[in-house]
Coordinates of C-alpha atoms and ligand atoms in Angstrom, one line a residue:
M1 CA 0.0 0.0 0.0
I2 CA 1.4 3.4 -1.0
D3 CA 0.0 6.4 0.9
N4 CA 0.5 9.5 -1.2
G5 CA 0.5 12.6 1.0
H6 CA 1.8 15.7 -0.6
F7 CA 5.3 17.0 -1.6
I8 CA 5.9 20.3 0.0
G9 CA 9.1 22.1 0.9
G10 CA 11.3 19.5 -0.8
K11 CA 9.9 16.4 0.9
R12 CA 6.9 14.0 1.1
V13 CA 4.6 15.1 3.9
A14 CA 1.5 13.3 5.2
G15 CA -1.9 14.8 4.5
T16 CA -3.5 16.5 7.5
S17 CA -7.0 17.3 6.3
G18 CA -8.4 14.0 7.4
R19 CA -9.7 13.4 3.9
K20 CA -8.2 10.8 1.5
Q21 CA -9.3 8.4 -1.2
D22 CA -8.1 5.0 -2.7
V23 CA -5.8 4.8 -5.7
M24 CA -6.9 1.8 -7.7
Q25 CA -5.1 -0.5 -10.1
P26 CA -7.4 -0.7 -13.0
M27 CA -6.0 -3.8 -14.4
D28 CA -7.4 -5.9 -11.6
G29 CA -9.6 -3.5 -9.6
T30 CA -7.4 -3.8 -6.5
V31 CA -6.4 -0.9 -4.2
R32 CA -2.9 0.2 -4.7
G33 CA -2.8 2.8 -2.0
T34 CA -4.3 6.1 -0.9
V35 CA -4.0 9.7 -1.9
A36 CA -4.5 12.6 0.4
L37 CA -7.1 15.3 -0.4
A38 CA -5.7 18.6 0.6
S39 CA -7.4 21.3 2.6
Q40 CA -7.0 25.0 1.9
A41 CA -4.5 25.1 4.8
E42 CA -2.3 22.5 3.1
L43 CA -2.4 24.3 -0.1
R44 CA -1.5 27.5 1.7
A45 CA 1.6 25.7 3.3
A46 CA 2.7 24.8 -0.2
V47 CA 2.3 28.3 -1.4
E48 CA 4.3 29.7 1.6
N49 CA 7.2 27.4 0.8
A50 CA 7.1 28.3 -2.8
K51 CA 6.9 32.0 -2.1
A52 CA 9.9 31.8 0.2
A53 CA 12.0 29.9 -2.3
Q54 CA 11.2 31.6 -5.5
P55 CA 13.2 34.9 -5.3
G56 CA 16.4 33.0 -4.9
W57 CA 15.6 30.6 -7.7
A58 CA 14.7 33.6 -10.0
A59 CA 18.0 35.2 -9.1
T60 CA 20.0 31.9 -10.0
N61 CA 21.4 32.5 -13.4
P62 CA 19.3 30.9 -16.1
Q63 CA 22.1 28.5 -17.4
R64 CA 22.4 27.1 -13.8
R65 CA 18.6 26.7 -13.6
V66 CA 18.5 24.6 -16.7
R67 CA 21.4 22.4 -15.7
V68 CA 18.8 21.0 -13.0
L69 CA 16.6 20.0 -16.0
M70 CA 19.6 18.4 -17.7
K71 CA 20.3 16.4 -14.5
F72 CA 16.6 15.5 -14.2
L73 CA 16.7 14.0 -17.7
E74 CA 19.6 11.7 -16.6
L75 CA 17.7 10.6 -13.5
V76 CA 14.6 9.8 -15.4
A77 CA 16.6 7.6 -17.7
R78 CA 17.7 5.7 -14.8
E79 CA 14.2 5.3 -13.5
Y80 CA 12.4 4.9 -16.8
D81 CA 11.1 1.3 -16.3
A82 CA 10.1 2.0 -12.7
L83 CA 8.2 5.1 -13.6
A84 CA 6.4 3.4 -16.5
D85 CA 5.5 0.6 -14.2
I86 CA 3.8 2.9 -11.7
L87 CA 2.1 4.8 -14.5
A88 CA 0.7 1.8 -16.2
R89 CA -0.5 0.3 -12.9
E90 CA -2.3 3.5 -11.8
H91 CA -3.7 4.6 -15.2
G92 CA -4.3 1.3 -16.9
K93 CA -2.5 2.0 -20.2
T94 CA 0.1 -0.5 -21.3
I95 CA 3.7 -0.3 -20.2
A96 CA 4.9 0.6 -23.8
D97 CA 2.3 3.5 -23.9
A98 CA 3.3 4.6 -20.4
K99 CA 6.8 5.0 -21.7
G100 CA 5.5 7.2 -24.6
D101 CA 3.7 9.3 -22.0
I102 CA 6.9 9.9 -20.1
Q103 CA 9.0 10.4 -23.3
R104 CA 6.6 13.1 -24.7
G105 CA 7.1 14.9 -21.3
L106 CA 10.8 14.6 -21.4
E107 CA 10.8 16.1 -25.0
V108 CA 9.5 19.3 -23.5
V109 CA 12.0 19.3 -20.7
E110 CA 14.7 18.9 -23.4
V111 CA 13.3 22.1 -25.3
C112 CA 13.2 24.0 -22.0
I113 CA 16.9 23.6 -21.7
G114 CA 16.8 26.4 -24.2
A115 CA 15.0 28.7 -21.7
P116 CA 18.0 31.2 -21.4
H117 CA 17.6 31.9 -25.1
M118 CA 13.9 31.9 -25.1
M119 CA 13.9 34.4 -22.2
K120 CA 16.1 36.9 -24.0
G121 CA 14.6 40.3 -24.4
E122 CA 14.9 42.9 -27.2
F123 CA 16.9 45.9 -27.5
T124 CA 16.7 49.1 -29.6
D125 CA 19.7 51.3 -29.7
G126 CA 18.9 55.0 -30.3
A127 CA 15.1 54.9 -30.4
G128 CA 15.4 58.8 -29.8
P129 CA 18.1 61.2 -28.8
G130 CA 20.1 59.3 -26.1
I131 CA 17.2 56.9 -25.7
D132 CA 17.5 53.2 -25.7
V133 CA 14.6 50.8 -25.3
Y134 CA 14.8 47.2 -24.1
S135 CA 12.5 44.5 -22.9
M136 CA 13.1 41.7 -20.4
R137 CA 11.1 38.6 -19.5
Q138 CA 10.7 38.0 -15.7
P139 CA 9.1 35.1 -13.9
L140 CA 5.6 35.5 -12.5
G141 CA 6.4 34.2 -9.1
V142 CA 4.3 31.3 -7.7
V143 CA 2.3 29.5 -10.4
A144 CA 0.1 26.4 -10.4
G145 CA -0.9 23.5 -12.7
I146 CA -4.0 21.3 -12.4
T147 CA -3.7 18.2 -14.6
P148 CA -5.8 15.2 -15.8
F149 CA -5.5 11.5 -15.1
N150 CA -4.7 10.5 -18.8
F151 CA -1.2 11.7 -19.1
P152 CA 0.2 11.7 -15.4
A153 CA 3.8 12.2 -16.6
M154 CA 3.6 14.1 -19.9
I155 CA 1.1 17.0 -18.9
P156 CA 2.7 17.8 -15.5
L157 CA 6.2 17.9 -17.2
W158 CA 4.7 20.2 -20.0
K159 CA 3.9 22.6 -17.2
I160 CA 6.7 22.2 -14.6
A161 CA 9.6 22.4 -17.0
P162 CA 8.9 25.7 -18.6
A163 CA 7.6 27.3 -15.4
I164 CA 10.8 26.4 -13.3
A165 CA 13.1 27.0 -16.2
C166 CA 11.8 30.6 -16.3
G167 CA 12.4 31.0 -12.6
N168 CA 9.0 30.5 -11.2
A169 CA 8.0 28.3 -8.2
F170 CA 5.4 25.6 -9.1
I171 CA 2.5 24.0 -7.4
L172 CA 1.1 20.9 -9.1
K173 CA -2.3 19.5 -8.4
P174 CA -2.2 16.3 -10.3
S175 CA -5.2 13.9 -10.9
E176 CA -6.2 12.2 -7.7
R177 CA -6.6 9.0 -9.7
D178 CA -2.9 8.6 -10.5
P179 CA -0.6 10.6 -8.2
G180 CA 2.3 8.2 -8.1
V181 CA 4.3 9.4 -11.0
P182 CA 3.9 13.2 -10.3
M183 CA 5.1 12.6 -6.7
R184 CA 8.2 10.6 -8.0
I185 CA 8.9 13.4 -10.6
A186 CA 9.0 15.9 -7.7
E187 CA 11.5 13.8 -5.8
L188 CA 13.7 13.4 -8.9
F189 CA 13.8 17.1 -9.3
I190 CA 15.0 17.6 -5.8
E191 CA 17.7 14.9 -6.5
A192 CA 18.6 16.8 -9.6
G193 CA 19.3 19.8 -7.5
L194 CA 16.1 21.9 -7.5
P195 CA 15.9 24.0 -4.4
A196 CA 13.3 22.8 -1.9
G197 CA 10.0 24.8 -2.4
I198 CA 10.4 25.4 -6.2
L199 CA 8.2 22.3 -7.0
N200 CA 5.4 21.3 -4.7
V201 CA 2.8 18.6 -5.4
V202 CA -0.5 19.1 -3.5
N203 CA -2.8 16.3 -4.0
G204 CA -6.6 16.7 -3.9
D205 CA -9.9 17.2 -5.4
K206 CA -12.2 20.3 -5.9
E207 CA -11.3 21.7 -2.5
A208 CA -7.6 21.9 -3.4
V209 CA -8.4 23.4 -6.8
D210 CA -10.6 26.0 -5.3
A211 CA -7.9 26.9 -2.8
I212 CA -5.6 27.4 -5.7
L213 CA -8.2 29.6 -7.5
D214 CA -8.7 31.7 -4.3
D215 CA -5.0 32.1 -3.3
P216 CA -3.8 35.6 -4.0
D217 CA -0.1 34.5 -4.2
I218 CA -0.7 32.2 -7.1
K219 CA -0.2 34.4 -10.2
A220 CA -1.0 31.9 -13.0
I221 CA -2.9 28.6 -13.5
G222 CA -2.4 26.0 -16.3
F223 CA -5.2 23.5 -16.4
V224 CA -5.8 20.5 -18.6
G225 CA -8.9 18.4 -18.3
S226 CA -12.5 18.2 -19.3
T227 CA -14.3 21.2 -20.9
P228 CA -16.8 21.9 -18.1
I229 CA -14.0 22.1 -15.5
A230 CA -11.7 24.1 -17.9
Q231 CA -14.5 26.7 -18.3
Y232 CA -15.0 26.8 -14.5
I233 CA -11.3 27.3 -13.7
Y234 CA -10.9 29.8 -16.6
S235 CA -13.7 32.0 -15.6
R236 CA -13.1 31.9 -11.8
G237 CA -9.3 32.2 -12.3
C238 CA -9.6 35.2 -14.6
A239 CA -12.1 36.9 -12.4
A240 CA -9.4 36.6 -9.6
G241 CA -7.0 38.4 -11.8
K242 CA -4.8 35.5 -12.6
R243 CA -3.3 34.5 -15.9
V244 CA -5.1 31.3 -16.9
Q245 CA -4.9 28.8 -19.8
C246 CA -7.2 25.9 -19.8
F247 CA -7.3 22.9 -22.2
G248 CA -10.5 21.0 -22.4
G249 CA -12.0 18.0 -24.1
A250 CA -12.1 16.8 -27.6
K251 CA -13.9 15.1 -30.5
N252 CA -11.3 14.5 -33.1
H253 CA -12.4 13.7 -36.6
M254 CA -10.5 11.9 -39.2
I255 CA -11.7 12.6 -42.8
I256 CA -11.0 9.8 -45.2
M257 CA -10.9 10.9 -48.9
P258 CA -11.8 8.5 -51.8
D259 CA -8.1 8.5 -52.9
A260 CA -6.7 7.6 -49.4
D261 CA -4.4 4.5 -49.1
M262 CA -6.9 2.4 -47.3
D263 CA -4.4 0.0 -45.7
Q264 CA -2.4 3.0 -44.3
T265 CA -5.6 4.7 -43.1
V266 CA -7.0 1.7 -41.3
D267 CA -3.6 1.2 -39.5
A268 CA -3.6 4.8 -38.5
L269 CA -7.3 4.8 -37.4
I270 CA -7.1 1.6 -35.3
G271 CA -4.2 3.0 -33.3
A272 CA -5.5 6.5 -33.0
G273 CA -9.1 5.4 -32.2
Y274 CA -8.3 2.6 -29.6
G275 CA -4.8 3.2 -28.3
S276 CA -4.9 3.9 -24.6
A277 CA -8.5 2.6 -24.6
G278 CA -9.4 5.9 -26.3
E279 CA -8.5 7.9 -23.2
R280 CA -6.4 10.5 -25.1
C281 CA -7.4 14.1 -25.9
M282 CA -6.0 13.5 -29.3
A283 CA -7.7 10.1 -29.9
I284 CA -9.7 9.9 -33.1
S285 CA -13.3 9.3 -32.1
V286 CA -15.0 10.1 -35.4
A287 CA -14.1 8.7 -38.7
V288 CA -15.6 10.5 -41.7
P289 CA -15.3 8.6 -45.0
V290 CA -16.2 10.8 -47.9
G291 CA -18.6 9.0 -50.3
N292 CA -20.5 5.6 -49.8
D293 CA -17.9 3.7 -51.7
T294 CA -15.1 4.9 -49.5
A295 CA -17.2 4.2 -46.5
N296 CA -17.8 0.6 -47.6
R297 CA -14.1 0.0 -48.3
L298 CA -13.2 1.5 -45.0
M299 CA -15.7 -0.8 -43.1
E300 CA -14.6 -3.9 -44.9
K301 CA -11.0 -3.4 -43.6
L302 CA -11.8 -1.8 -40.3
V303 CA -14.5 -4.2 -38.9
P304 CA -12.1 -7.2 -38.6
R305 CA -9.3 -5.1 -37.2
V306 CA -11.7 -3.8 -34.4
E307 CA -13.0 -7.3 -33.7
S308 CA -9.4 -8.6 -33.3
L309 CA -8.2 -5.9 -31.0
K310 CA -6.2 -7.4 -28.1
V311 CA -7.3 -6.1 -24.8
G312 CA -5.1 -7.0 -21.8
P313 CA -3.7 -6.0 -18.5
S314 CA -1.3 -3.1 -18.5
T315 CA 1.6 -5.4 -17.9
D316 CA 0.9 -7.5 -21.0
S317 CA 3.4 -6.4 -23.7
S318 CA 1.3 -7.9 -26.5
A319 CA -1.9 -6.0 -25.6
D320 CA -3.2 -3.2 -27.8
F321 CA -4.8 -1.4 -24.9
G322 CA -5.7 -2.1 -21.3
P323 CA -8.5 -1.3 -19.0
L324 CA -10.2 2.0 -18.5
V325 CA -9.1 4.2 -15.5
T326 CA -11.9 3.5 -13.0
A327 CA -15.2 1.5 -12.7
Q328 CA -17.1 4.7 -13.1
A329 CA -15.3 5.5 -16.3
L330 CA -16.1 2.0 -17.6
E331 CA -19.8 2.4 -16.7
R332 CA -19.9 5.8 -18.3
V333 CA -18.4 4.6 -21.6
K334 CA -20.7 1.5 -21.7
G335 CA -23.6 3.9 -21.0
Y336 CA -22.6 5.9 -24.1
V337 CA -22.7 2.7 -26.2
D338 CA -26.2 2.0 -24.9
I339 CA -27.2 5.6 -25.8
G340 CA -25.8 5.2 -29.3
V341 CA -27.9 2.0 -29.9
S342 CA -31.0 3.7 -28.6
E343 CA -30.3 6.8 -30.9
G344 CA -30.4 4.4 -33.9
A345 CA -26.6 4.3 -34.7
K346 CA -25.5 0.8 -36.1
L347 CA -23.4 -1.0 -33.5
V348 CA -21.2 -3.0 -35.8
V349 CA -18.7 -4.2 -33.2
D350 CA -19.9 -4.5 -29.5
G351 CA -17.2 -4.7 -26.9
R352 CA -19.5 -4.1 -23.9
G353 CA -19.6 -7.8 -22.8
F354 CA -15.8 -8.2 -22.8
S355 CA -14.4 -9.8 -19.6
M356 CA -10.6 -10.3 -19.1
Q357 CA -10.0 -13.8 -17.9
G358 CA -8.1 -13.9 -14.7
Y359 CA -8.7 -10.2 -14.2
E360 CA -12.5 -10.2 -13.8
N361 CA -12.4 -7.2 -11.4
G362 CA -10.5 -5.0 -13.8
Y363 CA -12.2 -2.2 -15.8
Y364 CA -12.1 -3.7 -19.2
M365 CA -14.2 -3.4 -22.3
G366 CA -13.5 -4.3 -25.9
G367 CA -13.4 -2.0 -28.9
C368 CA -16.7 -0.7 -30.1
L369 CA -17.5 0.6 -33.6
F370 CA -20.6 2.5 -34.7
D371 CA -21.6 3.0 -38.4
S372 CA -24.3 5.4 -39.6
V373 CA -23.8 7.9 -36.8
T374 CA -25.4 11.3 -37.5
A375 CA -24.5 14.8 -36.2
D376 CA -27.5 15.2 -34.0
M377 CA -26.6 12.1 -31.9
R378 CA -25.2 12.5 -28.4
I379 CA -22.5 9.9 -29.2
Y380 CA -21.3 12.3 -31.9
K381 CA -21.7 15.6 -30.0
E382 CA -20.2 14.5 -26.6
E383 CA -16.8 13.3 -25.7
I384 CA -17.0 9.6 -24.8
F385 CA -13.3 9.0 -23.8
G386 CA -13.3 5.3 -24.3
P387 CA -12.6 2.7 -27.0
V388 CA -15.6 3.7 -29.1
L389 CA -15.3 4.9 -32.7
S390 CA -18.1 6.5 -34.6
V391 CA -18.3 6.5 -38.4
V392 CA -20.2 9.3 -39.9
R393 CA -20.7 8.9 -43.7
A394 CA -20.3 12.3 -45.5
P395 CA -21.5 12.5 -49.1
T396 CA -18.9 15.1 -50.1
Y397 CA -15.7 16.7 -48.9
E398 CA -17.6 19.9 -48.2
N399 CA -19.9 18.0 -45.9
A400 CA -17.0 16.4 -44.1
I401 CA -15.2 19.8 -43.5
K402 CA -18.4 21.3 -42.4
L403 CA -18.9 18.5 -39.8
A404 CA -15.4 19.2 -38.2
N405 CA -16.0 23.0 -38.4
D406 CA -19.5 22.9 -36.8
H407 CA -18.5 20.6 -34.0
E408 CA -18.3 22.3 -30.6
M409 CA -14.8 20.9 -30.0
G410 CA -11.7 21.8 -32.0
N411 CA -8.7 20.0 -30.5
G412 CA -7.3 17.8 -33.2
V413 CA -8.3 16.7 -36.8
A414 CA -6.8 14.6 -39.6
I415 CA -7.3 14.1 -43.3
F416 CA -6.1 11.0 -45.2
T417 CA -5.6 11.6 -48.8
R418 CA -3.1 11.4 -51.7
D419 CA -4.4 14.8 -53.0
G420 CA -2.1 17.7 -52.0
D421 CA -4.6 20.2 -53.1
A422 CA -7.4 18.8 -50.9
A423 CA -4.9 18.5 -48.0
R424 CA -3.8 22.0 -48.4
D425 CA -7.3 23.4 -48.6
F426 CA -8.3 21.4 -45.6
A427 CA -5.3 22.5 -43.4
S428 CA -6.3 26.1 -44.3
R429 CA -10.0 26.0 -43.8
V430 CA -10.6 23.6 -40.9
Q431 CA -11.6 25.3 -37.6
V432 CA -9.4 23.1 -35.4
G433 CA -6.1 23.8 -33.6
M434 CA -4.0 20.8 -34.5
V435 CA -4.2 19.2 -38.0
G436 CA -2.7 15.9 -39.3
I437 CA -2.2 15.2 -43.0
N438 CA -1.9 11.5 -43.2
V439 CA -0.9 11.7 -39.5
P440 CA -3.6 10.5 -37.1
I441 CA -2.5 12.0 -33.9
P442 CA -1.0 15.3 -34.8
V443 CA 0.5 16.2 -31.3
P444 CA 3.0 18.9 -32.3
I445 CA 6.7 18.2 -31.5
A446 CA 7.9 19.9 -28.3
Y447 CA 9.3 23.0 -30.0
Y448 CA 5.9 23.9 -31.6
T449 CA 2.9 24.7 -29.4
F450 CA 0.0 22.5 -28.5
G451 CA -3.6 23.6 -28.2
G452 CA -7.0 23.3 -29.6
W453 CA -9.7 25.8 -30.7
K454 CA -13.3 26.4 -29.7
A455 CA -14.4 24.6 -26.6
S456 CA -11.2 22.6 -26.5
S457 CA -9.2 25.6 -25.1
F458 CA -9.7 28.8 -23.1
G459 CA -7.1 31.4 -23.0
D460 CA -4.8 32.8 -25.7
L461 CA -1.5 31.0 -25.3
N462 CA -0.8 27.3 -26.1
Q463 CA 1.2 24.7 -24.1
H464 CA 4.9 24.1 -24.8
G465 CA 6.9 25.6 -27.6
P466 CA 7.5 29.4 -27.6
D467 CA 4.1 30.1 -26.0
A468 CA 5.2 28.4 -22.9
F469 CA 7.9 30.8 -22.2
R470 CA 5.4 33.6 -22.8
F471 CA 2.9 32.2 -20.5
Y472 CA 5.4 31.7 -17.6
T473 CA 7.0 35.1 -17.9
K474 CA 5.8 38.8 -17.9
T475 CA 7.4 41.3 -20.1
K476 CA 8.9 44.5 -18.7
T477 CA 10.0 47.3 -21.2
V478 CA 12.5 49.8 -20.2
T479 CA 12.9 53.1 -21.9
S480 CA 16.2 54.8 -20.8
R481 CA 17.8 58.0 -21.5
W482 CA 21.3 59.1 -21.0
P483 CA 20.9 62.7 -22.2
S484 CA 24.6 63.5 -23.0
G485 CA 23.9 67.3 -22.9
V486 CA 20.5 67.4 -24.6
K487 CA 18.3 69.8 -22.7
D488 CA 14.8 70.2 -24.0
G489 CA 13.0 71.6 -20.9
A490 CA 9.7 70.4 -19.5
E491 CA 7.3 68.6 -21.8
F492 CA 3.5 68.8 -21.3
V493 CA 2.4 66.8 -24.3
I494 CA 2.5 63.1 -24.7
P495 CA 6.0 62.2 -26.1
T496 CA 5.8 61.0 -29.7
M497 CA 8.4 59.9 -32.3
N498 CA 7.8 63.2 -34.3
Ligands
NAD1 P1 -11.3 16.3 -15.2 O1 -11.7 17.6 -15.8 O2 -12.2 15.4 -14.5 O3 -10.1 16.5 -14.1 C1 -8.9 17.3 -14.5 C2 -8.4 18.0 -13.2 O4 -9.5 18.8 -12.6 C3 -8.1 17.0 -12.1 O5 -6.9 17.4 -11.5 C4 -9.2 17.0 -11.2 O6 -9.0 16.7 -9.8 C5 -9.8 18.4 -11.2 N1 -11.2 18.5 -11.1 C6 -12.1 17.5 -11.4 N2 -13.4 18.0 -11.1 C7 -13.3 19.1 -10.5 C8 -14.2 20.1 -10.1 N3 -15.5 19.9 -10.1 N4 -13.7 21.3 -9.6 C9 -12.5 21.6 -9.7 N5 -11.4 20.7 -10.1 C10 -11.9 19.6 -10.6 O7 -10.5 15.5 -16.4 P2 -9.9 14.0 -16.4 O8 -11.0 13.1 -16.4 O9 -8.8 13.9 -15.4 O10 -9.2 14.0 -17.8 C11 -9.8 13.7 -19.0 C12 -10.2 14.9 -19.7 O11 -9.1 15.8 -20.0 C13 -10.9 14.7 -21.1 O12 -12.0 15.6 -21.3 C14 -9.8 15.0 -22.1 O13 -10.1 15.4 -23.4 C15 -9.1 16.2 -21.4 N6 -7.7 16.4 -21.8 C16 -7.5 17.5 -22.6 C17 -6.2 17.6 -23.1 C18 -5.9 18.9 -23.9 O14 -4.7 19.3 -24.1 N7 -6.9 19.6 -24.5 C19 -5.1 16.8 -22.7 C20 -5.4 15.7 -21.9 C21 -6.8 15.5 -21.5

């Protein structure tokens, strides 16, 4: 049994609120341990530690700061297998996929080693007589991140690395469903030389989140999770005068043009639709073949692939995907399949009855595939977040792009085609933040930014890439004058460049 308290002031501390909940192991439904649920006082203790440590860290030269990130990378390499094991056991994804989760986080850490360059300001020599203008980027102070269950390594690292590289102190409130890896990440940062107090992990639920929203010393909040919570945090955080970026849910379409290479398309679709049991914000949950002939060719190849998906425990290296994260998530996803059937969609592959031999208490279901889904159905409109793929048949390319554009969500989208013209038109007109051309999961590489449009994102700066350094710093612009003998007397009109 592992009791996760909090990580405050450079060490693990026990929770004192008297509230905690179980951390489950989805592959067999056993209890792995507990996680403390913080009170406002515990959050405040973390803020006090962060506030005390931050000025010294901000005053540390930026190259020395990023050396801690370099050392951290070395330490994670040492612990890679152990971290992936914790992650897979708490989340349910396979160990191979858990390694990908960690790796995508590390790639952002690597890019953050360039923080000294990214934080450089600008300089204009001689903007006026004896006048020079320069800008500088300074850390915000104490900042916080609130992260979801589905990438317990990657998303915390996307936030921690740029925030601390820029000289901030960071408070992470990870998902209460899989806190093990975030806690270990904090320990590894201390071992890498990060001063105590610069990275704190406060475990908890809504009470801890509300304490973050109300705390006057927290200057910025980065959130990733479902859209309703993203909206809540964005509006309340902004009203409190904080800098806030919130990334929400998704319903990612894959448009399949008549000229697409169908073998390549089906390979891409099966991985992007069902990998990690569909619990990815960039999972493809809607396939949109253009024309009935394309749809029929797609279904001919896709149905047997969905029927033969291999579901298994997280520790089975031959499994395509593992269990869902909780018993509630399993019931919710199965409930959506029931809704789809009652709405009149054609359930071509039904994975609801799947049971994993020897792991009967795990949260498993098989892959589900719906055909003839229409835009008015709930299974099309709402995020299911499970191994359920909907096929919406579009008569024309214009209908297909309209579907993606009219959908409330706009996180990711893909087009599969051999036609450069169509792909180019699609990339330009589609109202979605991240676009794949023959790439099913277009998560941008770490030195580009990540973020959706519409109800998938609130705020105006994306995650990682250049936006991360903007989000975690504030710009100061200095206009300086060394008059060298120029005397122009008192000025009562606004200075201009005339
Ligand atoms: P969630 O919204 O339930 O939880 C996210 C965080 O918010 C957690 O830390 C949780 O403790 C906290 N939270 C939950 N309910 C709250 C409440 N009522 N008040 C205050 N805080 C609350 O999301 P999840 O189930 O952990 O993650 C899955 C969701 O995240 C999906 O919708 C998925 O699409 C989305 N997601 C989005 C992105 C993206 O970049 N857009 C990336 C990953 C996941």
